Short mmCIF file of C-alpha atoms in Angstrom, two decimals:
data_model
loop_
_atom_site.label_atom_id
_atom_site.label_comp_id
_atom_site.label_asym_id
_atom_site.label_seq_id
_atom_site.Cartn_x
_atom_site.Cartn_y
_atom_site.Cartn_z
CA UNK X 1 -25.46 -36.17 38.83
CA UNK X 2 -24.27 -34.53 35.64
CA UNK X 3 -21.17 -32.36 35.45
CA UNK X 4 -21.08 -29.67 32.79
CA UNK X 5 -17.98 -28.81 30.75
CA UNK X 6 -17.06 -25.75 32.87
CA UNK X 7 -17.04 -27.67 36.15
CA UNK X 8 -15.11 -30.54 34.58
CA UNK X 9 -12.46 -28.16 33.27
CA UNK X 10 -12.11 -26.50 36.71
CA UNK X 11 -11.80 -29.93 38.37
CA UNK X 12 -9.10 -30.97 35.87
CA UNK X 13 -7.14 -27.80 36.58
CA UNK X 14 -7.29 -28.33 40.36
CA UNK X 15 -6.21 -31.96 40.08
CA UNK X 16 -3.27 -31.07 37.85
CA UNK X 17 -2.19 -28.39 40.32
CA UNK X 18 -1.99 -30.81 43.25
CA UNK X 19 -0.31 -33.47 41.12
CA UNK X 20 2.37 -30.98 40.12
CA UNK X 21 2.92 -30.01 43.77
CA UNK X 22 3.23 -33.68 44.73
CA UNK X 23 5.76 -34.41 42.00
CA UNK X 24 7.79 -31.32 42.89
CA UNK X 25 7.93 -32.34 46.54
CA UNK X 26 9.06 -35.87 45.83
CA UNK X 27 11.78 -34.90 43.34
CA UNK X 28 15.38 -34.20 44.18
CA UNK X 29 16.43 -30.64 44.99
CA UNK X 30 18.51 -28.88 42.40
CA UNK X 31 22.20 -28.54 43.14
CA UNK X 32 22.53 -25.37 41.08
CA UNK X 33 23.64 -22.22 42.88
CA UNK X 34 23.66 -18.53 41.99
CA UNK X 35 27.43 -18.58 42.31
CA UNK X 36 27.55 -21.00 39.37
CA UNK X 37 26.29 -18.29 37.02
CA UNK X 38 29.06 -17.09 34.72
CA UNK X 39 28.74 -13.33 35.19
CA UNK X 40 30.39 -10.88 32.81
CA UNK X 41 32.65 -7.96 33.62
CA UNK X 42 30.73 -4.87 34.69
CA UNK X 43 32.52 -2.62 32.21
CA UNK X 44 31.62 -5.00 29.36
CA UNK X 45 28.00 -5.18 30.45
CA UNK X 46 27.67 -1.39 30.80
CA UNK X 47 29.29 -0.92 27.36
CA UNK X 48 26.74 -3.29 25.85
CA UNK X 49 23.91 -1.45 27.58
CA UNK X 50 25.25 1.90 26.34
CA UNK X 51 25.16 0.63 22.74
CA UNK X 52 21.44 -0.13 22.89
CA UNK X 53 19.78 2.12 20.33
CA UNK X 54 17.12 4.45 21.69
CA UNK X 55 13.84 3.82 19.92
CA UNK X 56 11.41 6.55 18.88
CA UNK X 57 14.12 9.18 19.37
CA UNK X 58 12.33 11.76 17.21
CA UNK X 59 9.07 11.40 19.15
CA UNK X 60 10.89 11.55 22.50
CA UNK X 61 12.72 14.75 21.54
CA UNK X 62 9.44 16.27 20.42
CA UNK X 63 7.81 15.30 23.74
CA UNK X 64 10.65 16.77 25.84
CA UNK X 65 10.68 19.98 23.78
CA UNK X 66 6.95 20.36 24.38
CA UNK X 67 7.65 20.70 28.10
CA UNK X 68 9.70 23.85 27.46
CA UNK X 69 6.50 25.79 26.88
CA UNK X 70 5.74 25.18 30.58
CA UNK X 71 8.94 26.92 31.78
CA UNK X 72 7.32 30.38 32.30
CA UNK X 73 4.47 28.75 34.24
CA UNK X 74 6.92 26.83 36.41
CA UNK X 75 8.88 30.00 37.22
CA UNK X 76 5.65 31.80 38.10
CA UNK X 77 4.61 29.00 40.45
CA UNK X 78 8.01 29.06 42.16
CA UNK X 79 7.68 32.81 42.67
CA UNK X 80 4.24 32.20 44.18
CA UNK X 81 5.81 29.92 46.81
CA UNK X 82 5.07 26.47 45.38
CA UNK X 83 7.50 23.60 44.97
CA UNK X 84 7.63 21.65 41.70
CA UNK X 85 7.56 17.84 41.77
CA UNK X 86 8.22 16.04 38.48
CA UNK X 87 7.15 12.42 38.03
CA UNK X 88 6.78 10.04 35.11
CA UNK X 89 8.71 7.32 33.32
CA UNK X 90 12.26 8.17 32.30
CA UNK X 91 15.13 10.24 33.67
CA UNK X 92 14.12 13.83 34.30
CA UNK X 93 17.65 15.02 35.08
CA UNK X 94 18.32 16.68 31.69
CA UNK X 95 14.87 18.30 31.62
CA UNK X 96 15.15 19.83 35.10
CA UNK X 97 18.72 21.03 34.54
CA UNK X 98 17.70 22.61 31.24
CA UNK X 99 14.86 24.40 33.03
CA UNK X 100 17.24 25.62 35.75
CA UNK X 101 19.92 26.82 33.31
CA UNK X 102 17.55 28.62 30.94
CA UNK X 103 14.61 29.84 33.04
CA UNK X 104 16.20 30.39 36.47
CA UNK X 105 19.15 32.54 35.39
CA UNK X 106 18.04 35.32 37.77
CA UNK X 107 18.29 33.02 40.77
CA UNK X 108 20.99 30.97 42.47
CA UNK X 109 20.56 27.22 42.05
CA UNK X 110 21.95 24.41 44.23
CA UNK X 111 21.79 20.83 42.94
CA UNK X 112 21.35 17.76 45.16
CA UNK X 113 21.81 14.37 43.53
CA UNK X 114 19.51 12.15 45.54
CA UNK X 115 20.52 9.05 43.61
CA UNK X 116 23.84 9.00 45.50
CA UNK X 117 24.23 6.49 48.30
CA UNK X 118 24.95 9.14 50.95
CA UNK X 119 24.38 12.90 51.13
CA UNK X 120 25.48 15.38 53.79
CA UNK X 121 22.48 17.67 54.14
CA UNK X 122 24.25 19.84 56.71
CA UNK X 123 26.83 20.82 54.06
CA UNK X 124 24.01 21.59 51.63
CA UNK X 125 22.30 23.89 54.13
CA UNK X 126 25.64 25.61 54.89
CA UNK X 127 26.15 26.20 51.16
CA UNK X 128 22.63 27.64 50.89
CA UNK X 129 23.24 29.95 53.83
CA UNK X 130 26.52 31.21 52.31
CA UNK X 131 24.85 31.85 48.95
CA UNK X 132 21.96 33.71 50.58
CA UNK X 133 24.41 35.74 52.68
CA UNK X 134 26.25 36.81 49.52
CA UNK X 135 22.98 37.81 47.89
CA UNK X 136 22.00 39.88 50.92
CA UNK X 137 25.35 41.68 50.79
CA UNK X 138 24.78 42.37 47.10
CA UNK X 139 21.40 43.87 47.92
CA UNK X 140 23.10 45.96 50.66
CA UNK X 141 20.56 44.95 53.25
CA UNK X 142 22.80 43.11 55.70
CA UNK X 143 22.71 45.93 58.24
CA UNK X 144 18.93 45.98 58.60
CA UNK X 145 17.79 42.64 57.16
CA UNK X 146 20.03 40.19 59.04
CA UNK X 147 20.16 39.76 62.79
CA UNK X 148 23.55 39.97 64.48
CA UNK X 149 23.38 36.32 65.52
CA UNK X 150 23.54 35.23 61.89
CA UNK X 151 27.23 35.70 61.21
CA UNK X 152 29.80 33.67 59.36
CA UNK X 153 31.25 31.08 59.56
CA UNK X 154 28.04 29.15 59.07
CA UNK X 155 29.69 25.75 59.54
CA UNK X 156 29.82 26.40 63.29
CA UNK X 157 26.06 26.95 63.57
CA UNK X 158 23.34 24.41 64.18
CA UNK X 159 20.79 23.29 61.61
CA UNK X 160 18.05 25.16 63.46
CA UNK X 161 20.00 28.43 63.31
CA UNK X 162 20.78 27.95 59.61
CA UNK X 163 17.14 27.22 58.79
CA UNK X 164 16.07 30.25 60.82
CA UNK X 165 18.48 32.42 58.82
CA UNK X 166 17.08 31.13 55.52
CA UNK X 167 13.57 31.79 56.81
CA UNK X 168 14.36 35.40 57.71
CA UNK X 169 11.59 37.51 56.12
CA UNK X 170 13.00 41.05 56.32
CA UNK X 171 13.99 41.17 52.65
CA UNK X 172 11.67 43.48 50.75
CA UNK X 173 11.60 41.41 47.54
CA UNK X 174 9.24 38.52 48.20
CA UNK X 175 10.24 36.68 45.02
CA UNK X 176 13.93 36.67 45.90
CA UNK X 177 14.95 33.08 46.63
CA UNK X 178 17.53 30.33 46.18
CA UNK X 179 16.31 27.30 44.22
CA UNK X 180 17.22 23.75 45.21
CA UNK X 181 17.13 21.15 42.43
CA UNK X 182 16.81 17.64 43.89
CA UNK X 183 17.26 14.81 41.43
CA UNK X 184 15.47 11.78 42.89
CA UNK X 185 14.25 13.19 46.18
CA UNK X 186 13.18 9.58 46.84
CA UNK X 187 16.72 8.28 46.25
CA UNK X 188 18.73 6.10 48.66
CA UNK X 189 20.65 9.04 50.10
CA UNK X 190 17.48 10.94 51.08
CA UNK X 191 14.98 8.18 51.75
CA UNK X 192 15.23 8.22 55.56
CA UNK X 193 12.71 10.12 57.67
CA UNK X 194 15.25 12.59 59.11
CA UNK X 195 16.44 13.72 55.67
CA UNK X 196 12.88 14.20 54.45
CA UNK X 197 12.01 16.23 57.54
CA UNK X 198 14.99 18.54 56.96
CA UNK X 199 14.09 18.92 53.27
CA UNK X 200 10.51 19.76 54.22
CA UNK X 201 11.73 22.41 56.69
CA UNK X 202 14.03 23.78 54.00
CA UNK X 203 11.15 23.97 51.52
CA UNK X 204 9.08 25.94 54.03
CA UNK X 205 11.78 28.62 54.38
CA UNK X 206 10.64 31.89 52.83
CA UNK X 207 13.74 32.25 50.62
CA UNK X 208 14.00 28.63 49.43
CA UNK X 209 12.20 26.90 46.55
CA UNK X 210 12.52 23.23 45.57
CA UNK X 211 12.29 21.59 42.16
CA UNK X 212 12.46 17.81 42.60
CA UNK X 213 11.87 14.56 40.75
CA UNK X 214 10.65 11.15 41.90
CA UNK X 215 10.86 7.75 40.21
CA UNK X 216 9.61 5.34 42.87
CA UNK X 217 5.88 4.63 42.82
CA UNK X 218 5.89 4.61 46.63
CA UNK X 219 7.67 7.98 46.96
CA UNK X 220 4.58 9.86 48.29
CA UNK X 221 4.62 7.54 51.33
CA UNK X 222 7.71 9.44 52.51
CA UNK X 223 5.57 12.46 53.43
CA UNK X 224 2.60 13.13 55.65
CA UNK X 225 -0.22 15.58 54.90
CA UNK X 226 1.52 18.53 56.55
CA UNK X 227 4.73 17.99 54.60
CA UNK X 228 2.93 17.71 51.24
CA UNK X 229 0.47 20.60 51.54
CA UNK X 230 2.14 22.99 53.97
CA UNK X 231 5.91 22.57 53.82
CA UNK X 232 6.78 21.25 50.35
CA UNK X 233 3.59 22.75 48.91
CA UNK X 234 4.00 20.59 45.83
CA UNK X 235 2.72 21.40 42.37
CA UNK X 236 2.72 17.97 40.70
CA UNK X 237 3.71 17.60 37.05
CA UNK X 238 3.53 14.42 34.97
CA UNK X 239 6.50 14.77 32.61
CA UNK X 240 7.49 11.36 31.23
CA UNK X 241 10.67 11.64 29.16
CA UNK X 242 11.36 7.96 28.37
CA UNK X 243 15.05 8.85 28.69
CA UNK X 244 17.46 6.19 30.03
CA UNK X 245 18.78 6.54 33.57
CA UNK X 246 22.41 6.71 32.41
CA UNK X 247 23.82 8.86 35.23
CA UNK X 248 21.49 7.66 37.98
CA UNK X 249 22.18 4.01 37.17
CA UNK X 250 25.94 4.34 37.53
CA UNK X 251 25.70 4.25 41.30
CA UNK X 252 23.80 0.97 41.44
CA UNK X 253 25.69 -2.30 40.85
CA UNK X 254 24.50 -4.40 37.94
CA UNK X 255 23.07 -7.75 39.08
CA UNK X 256 24.77 -9.88 36.43
CA UNK X 257 28.19 -8.27 36.63
CA UNK X 258 31.19 -8.14 38.92
CA UNK X 259 33.08 -4.89 39.39
CA UNK X 260 36.68 -4.24 38.40
CA UNK X 261 39.25 -1.63 39.34
CA UNK X 262 39.33 -0.30 35.76
CA UNK X 263 35.65 0.50 36.07
CA UNK X 264 36.34 3.09 38.78
CA UNK X 265 38.00 5.48 36.32
CA UNK X 266 35.23 4.92 33.77
CA UNK X 267 32.53 5.60 36.35
CA UNK X 268 34.30 8.76 37.53
CA UNK X 269 34.59 9.97 33.92
CA UNK X 270 30.87 9.55 33.32
CA UNK X 271 30.08 11.41 36.55
CA UNK X 272 32.43 14.27 35.65
CA UNK X 273 30.82 14.62 32.23
CA UNK X 274 27.53 15.37 33.98
CA UNK X 275 29.11 18.32 35.85
CA UNK X 276 29.67 21.86 34.59
CA UNK X 277 32.82 22.68 32.56
CA UNK X 278 34.18 24.81 35.42
CA UNK X 279 33.71 21.95 37.88
CA UNK X 280 35.55 19.62 35.50
CA UNK X 281 38.41 22.11 35.19
CA UNK X 282 38.70 22.41 38.99
CA UNK X 283 38.88 18.61 39.20
CA UNK X 284 41.61 18.58 36.54
CA UNK X 285 43.71 20.97 38.64
CA UNK X 286 43.41 18.63 41.60
CA UNK X 287 44.20 15.54 39.50
CA UNK X 288 47.25 17.13 37.85
CA UNK X 289 48.58 18.23 41.25
CA UNK X 290 48.14 14.73 42.68
CA UNK X 291 50.00 13.15 39.74
CA UNK X 292 52.88 15.62 40.00
CA UNK X 293 53.11 15.30 43.82
CA UNK X 294 52.60 11.57 44.45
CA UNK X 295 54.31 11.62 47.86
CA UNK X 296 52.10 14.31 49.37
CA UNK X 297 48.91 13.79 51.36
CA UNK X 298 46.94 15.80 48.82
CA UNK X 299 46.40 19.33 47.55
CA UNK X 300 45.72 21.99 50.20
CA UNK X 301 42.34 23.67 49.83
CA UNK X 302 43.94 27.14 49.83
CA UNK X 303 46.30 26.15 47.01
CA UNK X 304 43.40 24.80 44.94
CA UNK X 305 41.42 28.00 45.49
CA UNK X 306 44.37 30.18 44.46
CA UNK X 307 45.00 28.19 41.27
CA UNK X 308 41.31 28.02 40.34
CA UNK X 309 40.89 31.75 40.91
CA UNK X 310 43.96 32.55 38.78
CA UNK X 311 42.42 30.53 35.93
CA UNK X 312 39.05 32.33 36.42
CA UNK X 313 37.26 29.10 37.26
CA UNK X 314 35.84 30.35 40.58
CA UNK X 315 35.04 33.83 41.80
CA UNK X 316 34.82 33.12 45.53
CA UNK X 317 35.39 30.48 48.18
CA UNK X 318 31.64 29.81 48.16
CA UNK X 319 31.79 28.72 44.51
CA UNK X 320 34.74 26.42 45.18
CA UNK X 321 32.99 24.92 48.20
CA UNK X 322 29.93 24.11 46.08
CA UNK X 323 32.18 22.26 43.60
CA UNK X 324 33.94 20.39 46.40
CA UNK X 325 30.63 19.41 47.99
CA UNK X 326 29.54 17.96 44.67
CA UNK X 327 32.85 16.07 44.31
CA UNK X 328 32.51 14.64 47.82
CA UNK X 329 28.87 13.65 47.29
CA UNK X 330 29.94 11.71 44.20
CA UNK X 331 32.88 10.27 46.19
CA UNK X 332 35.32 11.69 43.63
CA UNK X 333 37.34 13.53 46.28
CA UNK X 334 38.15 12.83 49.92
CA UNK X 335 39.60 15.05 52.63
CA UNK X 336 42.82 14.23 54.47
CA UNK X 337 44.48 15.98 57.39
CA UNK X 338 48.05 17.05 56.57
CA UNK X 339 50.84 16.73 59.13
CA UNK X 340 50.79 20.52 59.62
CA UNK X 341 47.06 20.40 60.46
CA UNK X 342 45.56 21.80 57.27
CA UNK X 343 42.96 19.96 55.21
CA UNK X 344 44.09 18.46 51.91
CA UNK X 345 42.04 17.08 49.02
CA UNK X 346 42.79 13.65 47.62
CA UNK X 347 41.30 11.71 44.69
CA UNK X 348 40.93 8.04 45.74
CA UNK X 349 42.31 6.58 42.51
CA UNK X 350 45.62 4.97 41.60
CA UNK X 351 48.00 6.97 39.42
CA UNK X 352 47.33 4.90 36.28
CA UNK X 353 43.57 5.13 36.77
CA UNK X 354 43.85 8.88 37.34
CA UNK X 355 45.85 9.31 34.12
CA UNK X 356 43.23 7.31 32.24
CA UNK X 357 40.50 9.47 33.78
CA UNK X 358 42.22 12.68 32.64
CA UNK X 359 42.60 11.35 29.12
CA UNK X 360 38.93 10.44 28.96
CA UNK X 361 37.60 13.79 30.16
CA UNK X 362 39.99 15.64 27.83
CA UNK X 363 38.55 13.90 24.77
#
């Protein structure tokens, strides 16, 4: 019986495979452990990663600028009741925020950073209800357009009541809405079924529109057919930016690095730089108060509001609450209960780290 070259080669491959398995089984097990790896400091590793030069920068800028021609179409689709879902390689945070700041100036915008580890959706819905209430008062339709059961304070109402208020359809202008920008709607803070159900119900409210981004290839598995086509009503857009995930990656520990206390101030500085100038200024007020009053529990919310209003940083309590919600979502600020019962705001950083943080954001 003759064996051709192809069969002989296949036989040789099979024999070598089993010989390798036999030798591997008879050999001694390695004594090396993961703990033996000499990991570098996280700050040093992040600094090295930040110094990596971005290739094809000219082509990437040209690609991102080409998406700006779609802005009018995106606004039109939002006014028609669709949601916008951006996908593609690269961070879409800058692109979506540019769209919101330039093309959605006529509408109120609330930002949810889904890449955070935990997000309080109830606070988001309360903020949306307060913003919509203010808009209704501006339109002078509160007497006829809002039922008597929808009264402030909204924080004492259930999610169902808040969603019902946002779904109220007595406003004459059909294209009047509040836009929610969700960076990484598939992120760790929103990946559970309950959060996705609430977001889907929010998207189906008549006065809410959602612009979101996804980066996980399995993100569509979060939704069923009803959520995709009826509630979110997605209009899908492939918008690869090839931009690094600088902000999103801050909240995930690097595998080959160990964290340090000095990194906390650096991380907070990078997060603050991604916020609006007014939000940064409000944070500075809180930080300066904490440094000048080290023995106190924190800065009272009323005192922060008074100072921020005097410096023309906020125009209402609603605006301040939106800043505070963002601070808390990023874990930049925590709430403490003062001995007299009032809530105080505290930055969970040591005094030296806080001073370093202020110097970095003032640069």
